[in-house]
Coordinates of C-alpha atoms in Angstrom, one line a residue:
X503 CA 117.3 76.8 -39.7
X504 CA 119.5 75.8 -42.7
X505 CA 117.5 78.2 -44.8
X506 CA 117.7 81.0 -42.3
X507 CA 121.5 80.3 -41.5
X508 CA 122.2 80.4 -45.7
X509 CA 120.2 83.8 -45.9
X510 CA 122.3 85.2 -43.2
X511 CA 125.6 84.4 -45.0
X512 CA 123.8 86.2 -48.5
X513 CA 122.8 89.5 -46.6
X514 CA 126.6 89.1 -44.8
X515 CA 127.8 88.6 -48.1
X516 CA 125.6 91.2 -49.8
X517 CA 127.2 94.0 -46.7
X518 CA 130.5 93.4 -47.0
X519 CA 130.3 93.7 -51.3
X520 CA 128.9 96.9 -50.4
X521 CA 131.3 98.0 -48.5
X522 CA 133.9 97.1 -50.7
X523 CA 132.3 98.9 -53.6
X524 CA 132.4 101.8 -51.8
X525 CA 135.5 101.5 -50.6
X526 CA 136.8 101.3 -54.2
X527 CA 134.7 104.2 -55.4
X528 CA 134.7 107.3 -53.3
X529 CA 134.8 108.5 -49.8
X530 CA 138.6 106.9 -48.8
X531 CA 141.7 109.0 -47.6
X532 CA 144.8 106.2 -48.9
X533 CA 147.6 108.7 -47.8
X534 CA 145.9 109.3 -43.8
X535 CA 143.7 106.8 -42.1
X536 CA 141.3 128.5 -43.5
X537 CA 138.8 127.6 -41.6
X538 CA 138.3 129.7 -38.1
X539 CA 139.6 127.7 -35.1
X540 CA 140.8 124.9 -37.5
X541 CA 144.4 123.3 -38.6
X542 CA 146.3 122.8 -41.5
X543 CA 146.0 119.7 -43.2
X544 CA 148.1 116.8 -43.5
X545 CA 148.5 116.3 -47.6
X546 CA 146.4 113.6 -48.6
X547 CA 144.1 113.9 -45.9
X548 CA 140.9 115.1 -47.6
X549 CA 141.2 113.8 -51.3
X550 CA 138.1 115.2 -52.9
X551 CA 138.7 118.7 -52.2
X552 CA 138.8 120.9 -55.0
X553 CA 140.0 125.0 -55.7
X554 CA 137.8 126.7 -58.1
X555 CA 139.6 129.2 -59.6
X556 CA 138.4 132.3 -61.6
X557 CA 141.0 134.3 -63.3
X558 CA 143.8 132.3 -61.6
X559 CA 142.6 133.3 -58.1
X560 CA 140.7 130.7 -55.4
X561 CA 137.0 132.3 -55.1
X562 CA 135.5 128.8 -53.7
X563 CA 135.7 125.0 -52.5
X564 CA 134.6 122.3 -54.1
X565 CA 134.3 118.2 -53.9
X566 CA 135.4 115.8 -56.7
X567 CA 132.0 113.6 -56.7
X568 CA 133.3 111.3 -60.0
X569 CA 136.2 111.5 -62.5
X570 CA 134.7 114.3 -64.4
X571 CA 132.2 116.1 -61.9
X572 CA 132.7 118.6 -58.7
X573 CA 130.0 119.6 -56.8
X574 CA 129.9 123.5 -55.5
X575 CA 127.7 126.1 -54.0
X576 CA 125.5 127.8 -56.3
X577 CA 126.3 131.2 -54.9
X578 CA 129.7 131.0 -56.2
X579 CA 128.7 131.6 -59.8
X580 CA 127.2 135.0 -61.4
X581 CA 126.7 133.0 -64.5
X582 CA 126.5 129.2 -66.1
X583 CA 129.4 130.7 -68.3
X584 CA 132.1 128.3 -67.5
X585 CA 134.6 130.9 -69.4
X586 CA 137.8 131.7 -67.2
X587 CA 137.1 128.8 -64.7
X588 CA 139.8 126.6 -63.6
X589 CA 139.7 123.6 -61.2
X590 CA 142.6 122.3 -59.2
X591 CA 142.8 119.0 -57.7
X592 CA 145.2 117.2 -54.9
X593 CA 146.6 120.5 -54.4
X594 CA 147.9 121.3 -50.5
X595 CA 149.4 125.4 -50.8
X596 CA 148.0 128.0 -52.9
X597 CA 151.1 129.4 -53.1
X598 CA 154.2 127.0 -53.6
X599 CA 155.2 123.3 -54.6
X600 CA 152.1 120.9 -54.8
X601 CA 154.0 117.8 -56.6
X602 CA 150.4 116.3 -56.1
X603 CA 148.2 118.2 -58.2
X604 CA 146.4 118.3 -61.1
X605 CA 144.8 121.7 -63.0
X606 CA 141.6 121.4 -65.4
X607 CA 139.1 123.9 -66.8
X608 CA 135.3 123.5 -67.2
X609 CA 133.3 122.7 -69.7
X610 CA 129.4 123.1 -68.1
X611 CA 128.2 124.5 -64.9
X612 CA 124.9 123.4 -63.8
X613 CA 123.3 125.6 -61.0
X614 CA 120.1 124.2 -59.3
X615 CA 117.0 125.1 -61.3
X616 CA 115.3 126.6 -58.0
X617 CA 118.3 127.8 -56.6
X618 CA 117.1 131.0 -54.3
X619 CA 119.8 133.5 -54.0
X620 CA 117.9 135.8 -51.7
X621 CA 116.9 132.7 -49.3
X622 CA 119.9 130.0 -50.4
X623 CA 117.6 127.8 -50.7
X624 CA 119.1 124.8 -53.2
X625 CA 122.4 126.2 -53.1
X626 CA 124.4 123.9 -55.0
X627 CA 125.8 123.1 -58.4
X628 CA 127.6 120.8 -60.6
X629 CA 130.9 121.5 -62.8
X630 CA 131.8 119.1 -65.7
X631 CA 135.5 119.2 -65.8
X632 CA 136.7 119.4 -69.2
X633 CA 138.5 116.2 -69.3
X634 CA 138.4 113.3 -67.0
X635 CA 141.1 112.9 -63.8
X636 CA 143.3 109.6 -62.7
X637 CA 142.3 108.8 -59.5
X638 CA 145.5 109.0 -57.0
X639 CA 146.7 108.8 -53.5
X640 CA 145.7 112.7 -53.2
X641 CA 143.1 113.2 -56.1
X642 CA 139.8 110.6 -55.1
X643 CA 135.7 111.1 -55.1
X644 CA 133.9 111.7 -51.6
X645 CA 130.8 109.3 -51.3
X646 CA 127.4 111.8 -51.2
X647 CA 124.8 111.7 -48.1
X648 CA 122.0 109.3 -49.8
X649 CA 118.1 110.9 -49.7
X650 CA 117.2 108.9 -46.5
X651 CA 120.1 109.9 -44.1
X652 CA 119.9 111.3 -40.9
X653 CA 122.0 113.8 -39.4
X654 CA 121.3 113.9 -35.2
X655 CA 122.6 117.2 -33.4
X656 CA 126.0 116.4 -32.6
X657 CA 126.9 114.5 -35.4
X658 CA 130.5 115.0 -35.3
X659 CA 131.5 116.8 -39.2
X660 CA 134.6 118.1 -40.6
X661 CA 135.0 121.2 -42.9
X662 CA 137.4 122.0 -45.2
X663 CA 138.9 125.2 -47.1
X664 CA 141.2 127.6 -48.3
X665 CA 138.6 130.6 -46.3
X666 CA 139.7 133.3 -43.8
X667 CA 140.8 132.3 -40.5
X668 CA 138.9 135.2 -38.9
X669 CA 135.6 137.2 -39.7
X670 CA 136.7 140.4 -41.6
X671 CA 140.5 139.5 -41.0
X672 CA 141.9 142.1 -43.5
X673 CA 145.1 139.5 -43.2
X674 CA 145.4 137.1 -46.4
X675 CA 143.5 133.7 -45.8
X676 CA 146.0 130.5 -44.8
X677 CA 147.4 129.3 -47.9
X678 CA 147.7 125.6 -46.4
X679 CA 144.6 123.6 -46.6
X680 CA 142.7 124.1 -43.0
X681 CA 140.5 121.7 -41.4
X682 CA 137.9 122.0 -38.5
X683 CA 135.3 119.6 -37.0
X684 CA 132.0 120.7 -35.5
X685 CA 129.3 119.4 -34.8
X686 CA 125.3 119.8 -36.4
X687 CA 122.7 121.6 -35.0
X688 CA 119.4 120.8 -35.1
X689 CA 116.9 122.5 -37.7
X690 CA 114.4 123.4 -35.6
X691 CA 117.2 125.1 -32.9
X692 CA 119.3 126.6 -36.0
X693 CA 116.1 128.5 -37.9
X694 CA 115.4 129.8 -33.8
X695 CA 119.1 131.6 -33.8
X696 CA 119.3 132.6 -38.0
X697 CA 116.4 133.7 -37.9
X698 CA 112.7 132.1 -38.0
X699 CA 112.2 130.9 -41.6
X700 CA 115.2 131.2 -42.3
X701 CA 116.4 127.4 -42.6
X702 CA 114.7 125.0 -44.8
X703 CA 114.3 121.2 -45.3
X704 CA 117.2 121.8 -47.7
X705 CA 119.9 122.6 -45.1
X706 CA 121.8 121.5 -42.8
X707 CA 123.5 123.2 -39.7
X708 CA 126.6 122.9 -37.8
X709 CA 129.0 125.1 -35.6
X710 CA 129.8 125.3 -31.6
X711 CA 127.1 126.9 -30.0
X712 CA 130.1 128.6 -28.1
X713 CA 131.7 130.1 -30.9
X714 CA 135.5 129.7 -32.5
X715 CA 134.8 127.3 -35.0
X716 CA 133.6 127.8 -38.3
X717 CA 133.4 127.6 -42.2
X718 CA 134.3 131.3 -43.2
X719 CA 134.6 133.9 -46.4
X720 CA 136.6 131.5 -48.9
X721 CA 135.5 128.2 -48.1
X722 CA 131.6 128.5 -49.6
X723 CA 131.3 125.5 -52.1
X724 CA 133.7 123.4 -49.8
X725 CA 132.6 120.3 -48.7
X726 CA 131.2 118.9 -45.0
X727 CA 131.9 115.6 -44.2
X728 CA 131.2 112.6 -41.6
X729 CA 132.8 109.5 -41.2
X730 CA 131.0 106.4 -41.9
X731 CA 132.6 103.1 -40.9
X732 CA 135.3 103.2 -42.6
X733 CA 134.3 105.7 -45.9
X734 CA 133.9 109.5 -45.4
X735 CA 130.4 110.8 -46.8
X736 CA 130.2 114.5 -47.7
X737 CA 127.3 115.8 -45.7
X738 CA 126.9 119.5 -46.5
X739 CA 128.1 122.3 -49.1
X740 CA 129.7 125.4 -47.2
X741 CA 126.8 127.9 -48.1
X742 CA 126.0 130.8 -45.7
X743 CA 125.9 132.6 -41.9
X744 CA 126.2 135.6 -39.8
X745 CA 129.4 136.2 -39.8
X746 CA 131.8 133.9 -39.1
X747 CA 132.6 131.5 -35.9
X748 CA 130.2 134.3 -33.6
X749 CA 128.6 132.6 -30.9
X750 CA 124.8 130.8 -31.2
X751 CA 125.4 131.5 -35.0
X752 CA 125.8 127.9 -36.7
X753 CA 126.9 128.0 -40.2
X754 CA 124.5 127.0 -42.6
X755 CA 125.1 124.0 -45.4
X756 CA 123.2 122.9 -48.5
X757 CA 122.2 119.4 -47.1
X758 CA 123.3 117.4 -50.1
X759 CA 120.7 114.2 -49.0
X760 CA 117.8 116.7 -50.8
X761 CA 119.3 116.3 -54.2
X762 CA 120.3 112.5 -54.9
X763 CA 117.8 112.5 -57.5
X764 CA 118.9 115.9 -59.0
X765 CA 122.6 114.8 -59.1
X766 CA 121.9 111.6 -60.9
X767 CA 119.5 113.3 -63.3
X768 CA 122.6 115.8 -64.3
X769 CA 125.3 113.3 -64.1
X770 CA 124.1 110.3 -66.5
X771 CA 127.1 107.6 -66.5
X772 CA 129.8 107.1 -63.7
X773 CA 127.2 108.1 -61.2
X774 CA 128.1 109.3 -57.9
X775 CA 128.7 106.5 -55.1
X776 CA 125.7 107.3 -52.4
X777 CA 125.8 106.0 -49.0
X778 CA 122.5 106.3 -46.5
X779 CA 124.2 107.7 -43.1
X780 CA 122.2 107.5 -40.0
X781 CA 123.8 109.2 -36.9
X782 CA 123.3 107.7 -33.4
X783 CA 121.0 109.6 -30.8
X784 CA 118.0 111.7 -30.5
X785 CA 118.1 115.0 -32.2
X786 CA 115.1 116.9 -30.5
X787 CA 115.6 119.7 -31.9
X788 CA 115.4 118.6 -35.6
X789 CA 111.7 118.7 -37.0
X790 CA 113.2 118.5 -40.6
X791 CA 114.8 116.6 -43.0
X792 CA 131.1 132.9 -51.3
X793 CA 129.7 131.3 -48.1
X794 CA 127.0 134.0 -48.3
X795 CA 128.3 136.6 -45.1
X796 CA 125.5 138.7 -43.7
X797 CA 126.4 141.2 -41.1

């Protein structure tokens, strides 16, 4: 019983180092403990988010993963040239005062080697930022989704972007940071209202079946994210849909669990902080492991 009792206190021990390592890596919010149908943003409240800029304009979302990597979609990019890119960090408005923030350009963009632009399959890719960033109250990494998660439907998730607030809203997007949680949709029941085929192992679905909420034009790249105890693990990468927020038309994210072993293959030192989610419940309609805007 001694024995037994001292390897409980280890794998207690063990836990809680854990924990703390991922506290003090990524995935925390230190400040606070457009998207359609969402809200503006407290400052501070989702650290990792990043602007990619072309040209000085926001095309797509982003997430800090490390101190010198941010993690996109694919789609975003018509080339690997990182010329005329521009990364902004901690910043709030896209117009106005952000005390907060800090601006960068890039010195690589990787884009998955089997990226599929006509089926967005492996949507995603990696930008080395050409120098490093201080970690602050309103510049920190999210934690990534590790290979074995699980993601129920109804797992609660938050998105977050700078998109329109409306499908085809010929009104400018919100220039405060918007924020909307929905809830994931099983594979099985997602590829039965896209379109039968049309998701793959490599993505992940959420949206109210009802319609009104949504990722939108703007926001592709952009990260979705659940809470885990007490860290925040990024889940998804905005990637495509019908439209935007229409009813029994989920949106469509790059599951970022698929591609642990292809982000620490890219990113060699300072690696990503991984975190194996499992979401409670029976998902019996999951048989699987620019946003891109179709009409």
């Amino acid at each position: 019983s001694a024995w037994l009792k001292s390897r409980c206190i280890y794998h207690t021990i063990v836990f809680i180092s854990n924990i703390l390592y991922f506290m003090s890596v990524c995935g925390i919010t230190p400040v606070n403990n457009k998207i359609v149908g969402g809200q503006d943003t407290p400052a501070g409240s989702w650290p990792w988010q990043a602007s990619l800029q072309e040209s000085g304009s926001h095309v797509c979302g982003g997430s800090l993963v490390n101190k010198e990597w941010v993690m996109s979609a694919a789609h975003c990019f018509s080339s690997t040239s990182p010329n005329g890119w521009s990364i902004i960090l901690g910043r709030q408005n896209q117009q106005g005062s952000n005390p907060n923030e800090v601006s960068t350009t890039v010195d690589e963009i990787v884009l998955h080697p089997a990226y599929d632009g006509s089926t967005h399959d492996n949507d995603i890719a990696l930008l080395r930022l050409s120098s490093p960033v201080n970690f602050t109250d309103y510049i920190f990494p999210i934690c990534l989704a590790a290979s074995d998660s699980v993601f129920h439907k109804g797992t609660e998730s938050w998105v977050t972007g700078w998109g329109n607030a409306n499908e085809g809203d010929p009104l400018p997007p919100p220039q405060t940071l918007q924020e909307v949680e929905v809830p994931v949709v099983g594979n099985t029941q997602c590829d039965c209202l896209n379109g039968v085929g049309s998701i793959t192992d490599n993505m992940l679905c959420a949206g109210a079946l009802e319609g009104g909420k949504d990722s939108c034009q703007g926001d592709s790249g952009g990260p979705m994210v659940v809470k885990h105890n007490s860290v925040w693990v990024q889940s998804g990468v905005v990637s495509w849909g019908y439209g935007c927020a229409r009813p029994n038309l989920p949106g469509v994210y790059t599951r970022v669990s698929s591609y642990q072993s292809w982000i620490n293959s890219q990113i060699s030192t300072d690696q990503p902080g991984f975190v194996e989610f499992t979401s409670s419940g029976v998902d019996l309609y999951n048989n699987a492991k620019s946003k891109i805007f179709m009409a």
